[in-house]
GROMACS .gro file of N, CA and C in nm:
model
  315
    1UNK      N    1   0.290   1.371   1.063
    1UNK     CA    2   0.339   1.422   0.938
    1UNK      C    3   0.258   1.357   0.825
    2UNK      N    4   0.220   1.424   0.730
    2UNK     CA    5   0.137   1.393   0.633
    2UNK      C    6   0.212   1.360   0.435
    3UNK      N    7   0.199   1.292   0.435
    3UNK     CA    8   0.314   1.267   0.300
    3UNK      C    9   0.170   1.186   0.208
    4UNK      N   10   0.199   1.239   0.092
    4UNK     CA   11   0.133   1.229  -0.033
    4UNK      C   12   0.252   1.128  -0.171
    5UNK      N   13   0.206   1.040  -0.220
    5UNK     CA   14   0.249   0.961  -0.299
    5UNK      C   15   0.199   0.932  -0.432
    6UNK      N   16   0.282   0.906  -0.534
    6UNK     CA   17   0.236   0.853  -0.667
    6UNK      C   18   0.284   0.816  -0.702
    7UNK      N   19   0.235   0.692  -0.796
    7UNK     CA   20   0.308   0.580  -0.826
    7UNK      C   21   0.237   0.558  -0.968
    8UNK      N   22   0.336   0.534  -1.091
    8UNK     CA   23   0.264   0.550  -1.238
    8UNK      C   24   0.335   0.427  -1.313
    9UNK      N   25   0.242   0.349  -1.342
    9UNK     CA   26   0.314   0.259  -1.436
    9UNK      C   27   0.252   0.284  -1.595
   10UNK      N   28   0.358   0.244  -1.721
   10UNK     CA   29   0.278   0.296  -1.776
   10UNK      C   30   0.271   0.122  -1.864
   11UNK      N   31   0.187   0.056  -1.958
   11UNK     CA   32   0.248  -0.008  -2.081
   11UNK      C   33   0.206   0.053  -2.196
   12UNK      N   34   0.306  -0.013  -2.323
   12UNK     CA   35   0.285   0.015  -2.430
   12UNK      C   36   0.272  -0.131  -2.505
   13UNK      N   37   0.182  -0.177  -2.629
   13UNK     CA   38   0.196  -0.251  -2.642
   13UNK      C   39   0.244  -0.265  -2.835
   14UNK      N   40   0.342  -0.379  -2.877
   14UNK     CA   41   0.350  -0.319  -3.004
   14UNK      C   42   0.211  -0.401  -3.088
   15UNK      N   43   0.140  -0.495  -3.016
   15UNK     CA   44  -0.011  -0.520  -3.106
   15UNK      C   45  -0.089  -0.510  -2.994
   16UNK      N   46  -0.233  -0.484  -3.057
   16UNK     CA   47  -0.346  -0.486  -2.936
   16UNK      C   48  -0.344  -0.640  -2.839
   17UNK      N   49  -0.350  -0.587  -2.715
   17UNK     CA   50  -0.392  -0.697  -2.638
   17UNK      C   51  -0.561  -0.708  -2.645
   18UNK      N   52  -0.557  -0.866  -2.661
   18UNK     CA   53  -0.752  -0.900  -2.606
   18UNK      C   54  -0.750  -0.895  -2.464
   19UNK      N   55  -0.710  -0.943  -2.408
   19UNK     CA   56  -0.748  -0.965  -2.265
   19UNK      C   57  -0.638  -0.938  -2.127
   20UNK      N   58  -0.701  -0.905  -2.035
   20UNK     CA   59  -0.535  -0.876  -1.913
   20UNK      C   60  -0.613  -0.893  -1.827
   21UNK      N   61  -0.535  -0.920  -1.712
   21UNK     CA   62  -0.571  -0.971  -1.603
   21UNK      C   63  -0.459  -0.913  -1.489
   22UNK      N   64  -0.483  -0.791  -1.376
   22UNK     CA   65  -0.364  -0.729  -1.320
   22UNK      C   66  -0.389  -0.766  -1.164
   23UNK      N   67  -0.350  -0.739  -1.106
   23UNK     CA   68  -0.350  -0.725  -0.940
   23UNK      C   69  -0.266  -0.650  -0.920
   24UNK      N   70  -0.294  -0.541  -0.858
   24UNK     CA   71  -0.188  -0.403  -0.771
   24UNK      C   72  -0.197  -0.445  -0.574
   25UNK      N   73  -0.081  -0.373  -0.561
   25UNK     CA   74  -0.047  -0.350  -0.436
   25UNK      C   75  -0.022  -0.227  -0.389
   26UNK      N   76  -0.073  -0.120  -0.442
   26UNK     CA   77  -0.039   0.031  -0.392
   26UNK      C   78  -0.123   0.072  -0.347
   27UNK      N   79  -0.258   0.073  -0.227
   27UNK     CA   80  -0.268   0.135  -0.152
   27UNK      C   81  -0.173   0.109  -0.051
   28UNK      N   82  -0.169   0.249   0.034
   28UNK     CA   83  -0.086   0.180   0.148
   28UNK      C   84  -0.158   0.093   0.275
   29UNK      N   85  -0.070   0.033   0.330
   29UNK     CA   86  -0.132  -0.043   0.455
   29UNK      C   87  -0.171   0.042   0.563
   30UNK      N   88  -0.252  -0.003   0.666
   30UNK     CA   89  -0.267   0.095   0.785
   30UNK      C   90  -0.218   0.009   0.892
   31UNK      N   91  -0.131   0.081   0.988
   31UNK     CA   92  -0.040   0.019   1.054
   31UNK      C   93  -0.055   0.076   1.175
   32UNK      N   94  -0.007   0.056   1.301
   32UNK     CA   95  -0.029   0.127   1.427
   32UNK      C   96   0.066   0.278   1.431
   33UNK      N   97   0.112   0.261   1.342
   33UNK     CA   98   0.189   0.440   1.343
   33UNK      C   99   0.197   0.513   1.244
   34UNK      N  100   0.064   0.432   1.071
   34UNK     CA  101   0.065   0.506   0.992
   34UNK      C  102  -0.106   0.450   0.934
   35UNK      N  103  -0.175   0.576   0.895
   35UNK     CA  104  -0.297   0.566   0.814
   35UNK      C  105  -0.325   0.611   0.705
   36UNK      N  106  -0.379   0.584   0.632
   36UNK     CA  107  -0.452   0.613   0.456
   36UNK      C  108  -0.554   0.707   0.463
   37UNK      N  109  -0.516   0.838   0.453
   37UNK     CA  110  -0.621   0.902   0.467
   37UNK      C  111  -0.697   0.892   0.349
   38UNK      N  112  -0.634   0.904   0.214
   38UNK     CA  113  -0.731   0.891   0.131
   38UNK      C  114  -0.644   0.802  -0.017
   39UNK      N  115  -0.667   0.748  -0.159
   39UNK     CA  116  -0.652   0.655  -0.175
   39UNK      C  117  -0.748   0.661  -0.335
   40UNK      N  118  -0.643   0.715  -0.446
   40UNK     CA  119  -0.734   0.682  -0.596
   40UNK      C  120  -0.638   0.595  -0.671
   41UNK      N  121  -0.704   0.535  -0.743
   41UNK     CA  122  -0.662   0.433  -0.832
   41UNK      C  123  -0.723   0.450  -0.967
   42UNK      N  124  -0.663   0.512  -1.090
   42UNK     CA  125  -0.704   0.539  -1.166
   42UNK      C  126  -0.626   0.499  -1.304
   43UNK      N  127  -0.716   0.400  -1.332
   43UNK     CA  128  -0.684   0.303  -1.469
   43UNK      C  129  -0.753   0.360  -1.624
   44UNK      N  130  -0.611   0.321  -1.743
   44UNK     CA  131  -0.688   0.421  -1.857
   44UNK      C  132  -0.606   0.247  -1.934
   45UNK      N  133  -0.691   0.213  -2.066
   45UNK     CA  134  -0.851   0.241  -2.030
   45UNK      C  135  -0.893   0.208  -1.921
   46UNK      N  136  -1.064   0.223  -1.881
   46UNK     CA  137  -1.131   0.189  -1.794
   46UNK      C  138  -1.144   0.019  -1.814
   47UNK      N  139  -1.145  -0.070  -1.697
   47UNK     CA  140  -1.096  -0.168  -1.697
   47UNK      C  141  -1.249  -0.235  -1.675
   48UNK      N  142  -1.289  -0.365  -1.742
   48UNK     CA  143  -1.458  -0.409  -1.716
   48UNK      C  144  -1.471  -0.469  -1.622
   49UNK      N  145  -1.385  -0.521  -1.525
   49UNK     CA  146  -1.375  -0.538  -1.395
   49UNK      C  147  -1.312  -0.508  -1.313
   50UNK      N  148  -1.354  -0.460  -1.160
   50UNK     CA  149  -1.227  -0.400  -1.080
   50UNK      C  150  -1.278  -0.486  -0.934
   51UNK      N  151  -1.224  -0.512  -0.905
   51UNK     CA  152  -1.214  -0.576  -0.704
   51UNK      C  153  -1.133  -0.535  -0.605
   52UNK      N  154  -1.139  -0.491  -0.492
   52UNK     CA  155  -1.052  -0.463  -0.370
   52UNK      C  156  -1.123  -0.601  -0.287
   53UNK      N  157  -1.012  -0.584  -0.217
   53UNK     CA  158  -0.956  -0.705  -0.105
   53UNK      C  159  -0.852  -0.681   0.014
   54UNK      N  160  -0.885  -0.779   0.106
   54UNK     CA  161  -0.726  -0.783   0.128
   54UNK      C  162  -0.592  -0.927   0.132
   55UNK      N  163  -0.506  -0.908   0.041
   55UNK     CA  164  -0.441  -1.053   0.070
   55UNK      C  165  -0.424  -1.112   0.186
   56UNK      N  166  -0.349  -1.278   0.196
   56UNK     CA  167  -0.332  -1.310   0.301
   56UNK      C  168  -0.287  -1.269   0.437
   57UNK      N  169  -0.234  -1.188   0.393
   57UNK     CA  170  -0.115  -1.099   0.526
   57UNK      C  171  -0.147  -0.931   0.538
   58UNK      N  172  -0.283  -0.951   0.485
   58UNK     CA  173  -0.361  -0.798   0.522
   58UNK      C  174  -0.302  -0.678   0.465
   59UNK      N  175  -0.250  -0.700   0.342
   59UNK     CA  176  -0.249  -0.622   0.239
   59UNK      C  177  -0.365  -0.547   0.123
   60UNK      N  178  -0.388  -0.407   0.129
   60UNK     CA  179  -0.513  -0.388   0.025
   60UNK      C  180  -0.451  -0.456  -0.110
   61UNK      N  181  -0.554  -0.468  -0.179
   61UNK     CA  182  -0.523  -0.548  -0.291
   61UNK      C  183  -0.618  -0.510  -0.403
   62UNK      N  184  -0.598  -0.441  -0.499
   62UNK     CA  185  -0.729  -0.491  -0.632
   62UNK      C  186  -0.665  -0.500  -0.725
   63UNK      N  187  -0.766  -0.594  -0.770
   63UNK     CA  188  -0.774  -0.680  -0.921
   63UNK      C  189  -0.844  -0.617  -1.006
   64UNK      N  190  -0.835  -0.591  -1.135
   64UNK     CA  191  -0.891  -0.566  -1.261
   64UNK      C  192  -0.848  -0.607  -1.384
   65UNK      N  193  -0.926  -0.634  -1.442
   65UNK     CA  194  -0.909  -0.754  -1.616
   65UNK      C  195  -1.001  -0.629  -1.719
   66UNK      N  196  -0.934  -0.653  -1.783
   66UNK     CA  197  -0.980  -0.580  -1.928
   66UNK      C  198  -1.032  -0.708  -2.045
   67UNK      N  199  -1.177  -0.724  -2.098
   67UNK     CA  200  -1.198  -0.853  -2.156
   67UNK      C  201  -1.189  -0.773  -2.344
   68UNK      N  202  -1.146  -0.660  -2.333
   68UNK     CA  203  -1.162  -0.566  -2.520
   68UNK      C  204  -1.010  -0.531  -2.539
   69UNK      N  205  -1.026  -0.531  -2.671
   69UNK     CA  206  -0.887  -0.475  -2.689
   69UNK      C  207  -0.819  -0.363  -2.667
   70UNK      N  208  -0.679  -0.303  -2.678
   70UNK     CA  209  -0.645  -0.257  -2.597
   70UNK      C  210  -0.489  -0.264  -2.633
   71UNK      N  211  -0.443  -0.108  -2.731
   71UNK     CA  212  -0.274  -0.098  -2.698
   71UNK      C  213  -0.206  -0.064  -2.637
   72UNK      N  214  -0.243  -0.002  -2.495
   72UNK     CA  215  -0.177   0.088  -2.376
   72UNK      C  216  -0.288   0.023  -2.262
   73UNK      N  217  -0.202   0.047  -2.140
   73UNK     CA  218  -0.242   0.049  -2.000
   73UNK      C  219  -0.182   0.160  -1.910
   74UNK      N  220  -0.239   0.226  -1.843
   74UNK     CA  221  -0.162   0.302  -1.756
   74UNK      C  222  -0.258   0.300  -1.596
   75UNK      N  223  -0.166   0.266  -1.511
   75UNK     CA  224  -0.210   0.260  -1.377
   75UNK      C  225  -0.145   0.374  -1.308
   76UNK      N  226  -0.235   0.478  -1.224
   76UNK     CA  227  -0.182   0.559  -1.132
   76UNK      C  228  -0.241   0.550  -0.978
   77UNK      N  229  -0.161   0.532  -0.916
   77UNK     CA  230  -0.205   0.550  -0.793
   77UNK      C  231  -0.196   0.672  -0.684
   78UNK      N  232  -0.218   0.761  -0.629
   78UNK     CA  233  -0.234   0.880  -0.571
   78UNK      C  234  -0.267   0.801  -0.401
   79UNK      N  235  -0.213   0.835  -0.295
   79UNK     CA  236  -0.222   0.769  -0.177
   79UNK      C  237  -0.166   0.916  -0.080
   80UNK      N  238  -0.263   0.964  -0.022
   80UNK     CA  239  -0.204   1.044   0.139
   80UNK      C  240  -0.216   0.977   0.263
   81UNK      N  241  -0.078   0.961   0.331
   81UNK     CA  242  -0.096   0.939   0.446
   81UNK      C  243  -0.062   1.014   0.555
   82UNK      N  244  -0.103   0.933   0.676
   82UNK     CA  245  -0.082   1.026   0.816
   82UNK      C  246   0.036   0.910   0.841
   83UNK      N  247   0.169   0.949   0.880
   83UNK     CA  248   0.272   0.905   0.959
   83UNK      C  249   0.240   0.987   1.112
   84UNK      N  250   0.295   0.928   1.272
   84UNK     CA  251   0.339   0.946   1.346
   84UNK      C  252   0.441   0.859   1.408
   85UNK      N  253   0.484   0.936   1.493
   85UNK     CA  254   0.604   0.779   1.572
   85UNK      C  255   0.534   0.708   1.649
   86UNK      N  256   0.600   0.587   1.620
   86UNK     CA  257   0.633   0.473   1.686
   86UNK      C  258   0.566   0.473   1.791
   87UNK      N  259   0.461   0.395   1.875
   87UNK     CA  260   0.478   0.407   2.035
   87UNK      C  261   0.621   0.304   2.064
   88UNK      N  262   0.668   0.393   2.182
   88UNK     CA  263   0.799   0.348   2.292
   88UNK      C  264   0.734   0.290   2.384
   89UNK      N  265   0.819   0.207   2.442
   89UNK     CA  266   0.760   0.159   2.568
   89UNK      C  267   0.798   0.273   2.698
   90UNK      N  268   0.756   0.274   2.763
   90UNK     CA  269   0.763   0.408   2.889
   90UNK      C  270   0.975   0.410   2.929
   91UNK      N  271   0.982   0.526   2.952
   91UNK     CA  272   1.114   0.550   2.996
   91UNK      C  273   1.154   0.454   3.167
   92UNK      N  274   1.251   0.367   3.125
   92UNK     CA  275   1.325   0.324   3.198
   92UNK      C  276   1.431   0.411   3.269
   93UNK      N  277   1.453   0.389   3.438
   93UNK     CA  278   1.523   0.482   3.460
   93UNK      C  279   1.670   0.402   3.479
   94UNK      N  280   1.781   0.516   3.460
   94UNK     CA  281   1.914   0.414   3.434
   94UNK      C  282   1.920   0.418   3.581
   95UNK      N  283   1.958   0.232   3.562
   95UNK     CA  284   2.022   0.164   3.739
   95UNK      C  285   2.139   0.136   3.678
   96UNK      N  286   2.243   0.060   3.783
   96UNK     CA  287   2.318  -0.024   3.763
   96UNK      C  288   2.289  -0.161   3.752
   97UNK      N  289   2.370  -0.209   3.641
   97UNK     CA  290   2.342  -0.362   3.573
   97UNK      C  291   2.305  -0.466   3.712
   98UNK      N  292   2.379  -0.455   3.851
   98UNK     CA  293   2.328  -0.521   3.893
   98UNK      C  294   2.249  -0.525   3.998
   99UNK      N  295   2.183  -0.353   4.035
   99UNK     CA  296   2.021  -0.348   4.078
   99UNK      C  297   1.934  -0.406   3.946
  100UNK      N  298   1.960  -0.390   3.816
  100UNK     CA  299   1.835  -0.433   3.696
  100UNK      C  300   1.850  -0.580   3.717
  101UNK      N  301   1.990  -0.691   3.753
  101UNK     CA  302   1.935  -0.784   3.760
  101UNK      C  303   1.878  -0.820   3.889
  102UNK      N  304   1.870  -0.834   4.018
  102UNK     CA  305   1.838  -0.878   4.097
  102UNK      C  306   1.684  -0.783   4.111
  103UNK      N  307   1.637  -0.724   4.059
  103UNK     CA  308   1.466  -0.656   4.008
  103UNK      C  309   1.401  -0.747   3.921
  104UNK      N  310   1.511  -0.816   3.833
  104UNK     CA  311   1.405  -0.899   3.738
  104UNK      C  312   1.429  -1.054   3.799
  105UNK      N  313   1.468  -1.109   3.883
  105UNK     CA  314   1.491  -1.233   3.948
  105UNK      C  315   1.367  -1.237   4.081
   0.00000   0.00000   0.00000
C-alpha cells in the first residue's frame, strides 16, 4: 500500500530574525516493512546551508541555518511511501500444550 504525506510548519516572526539554525526529522525511516519512495523538503526562504545525515539511531536528519535576515520560515515536507506487512514467522500448527512442551525439552 502506498500512502503519501505532508507535513507544514509554518513561522511568523513579529521582528526580522538574523540568524536560525533548524534540524528536521521528516523524512520517513526505511524499515523492513516500509520504504521512501520518494522525499522533498522544501524551505522558503531558501536556507544558505542545508545537510542530510543520519542521527544516532538511524534516523534521516537535515540541518539548515539561514545566516540573512528573515520574517517568516516555512518548512514543507512531501514523503511517499511503500507500506507492506510485517513478515510472520511461518504458521505453527495447533498441538496440545503438552505435545508443545515435551518438543521443546
Amino acid at each position: 500500500m502506498r500512502y503519501r504525506a505532508v507535513h507544514h510548519t509554518e513561522y511568523r516572526y513579529m521582528q526580522p530574525v538574523a540568524l536560525c539554525h533548524n534540524e528536521t526529522h521528516l523524512r520517513p525511516r526505511a524499515v523492513a516493512h516500509q520504504r521512501c519512495l520518494s522525499h522533498a523538503l522544501v524551505i522558503d526562504p531558501e536556507p544558505d546551508l542545508i545537510s542530510e545525515r543520519e542521527d544516532f539511531f538511524g534516523n534521516p536528519t537535515a540541518s539548515f541555518s539561514m545566516q540573512r535576515g528573515h520574517s517568516h520560515l516555512s518548512v514543507t515536507a512531501t514523503s511517499e511511501v511503500e507500506v507492506g506487512s510485517p513478515k510472520r514467522p511461518g504458521q505453527v500448527p495447533d498441538v496440545p500444550w503438552e505435545e508443545a512442551a515435551e518438543i521443546l525439552r
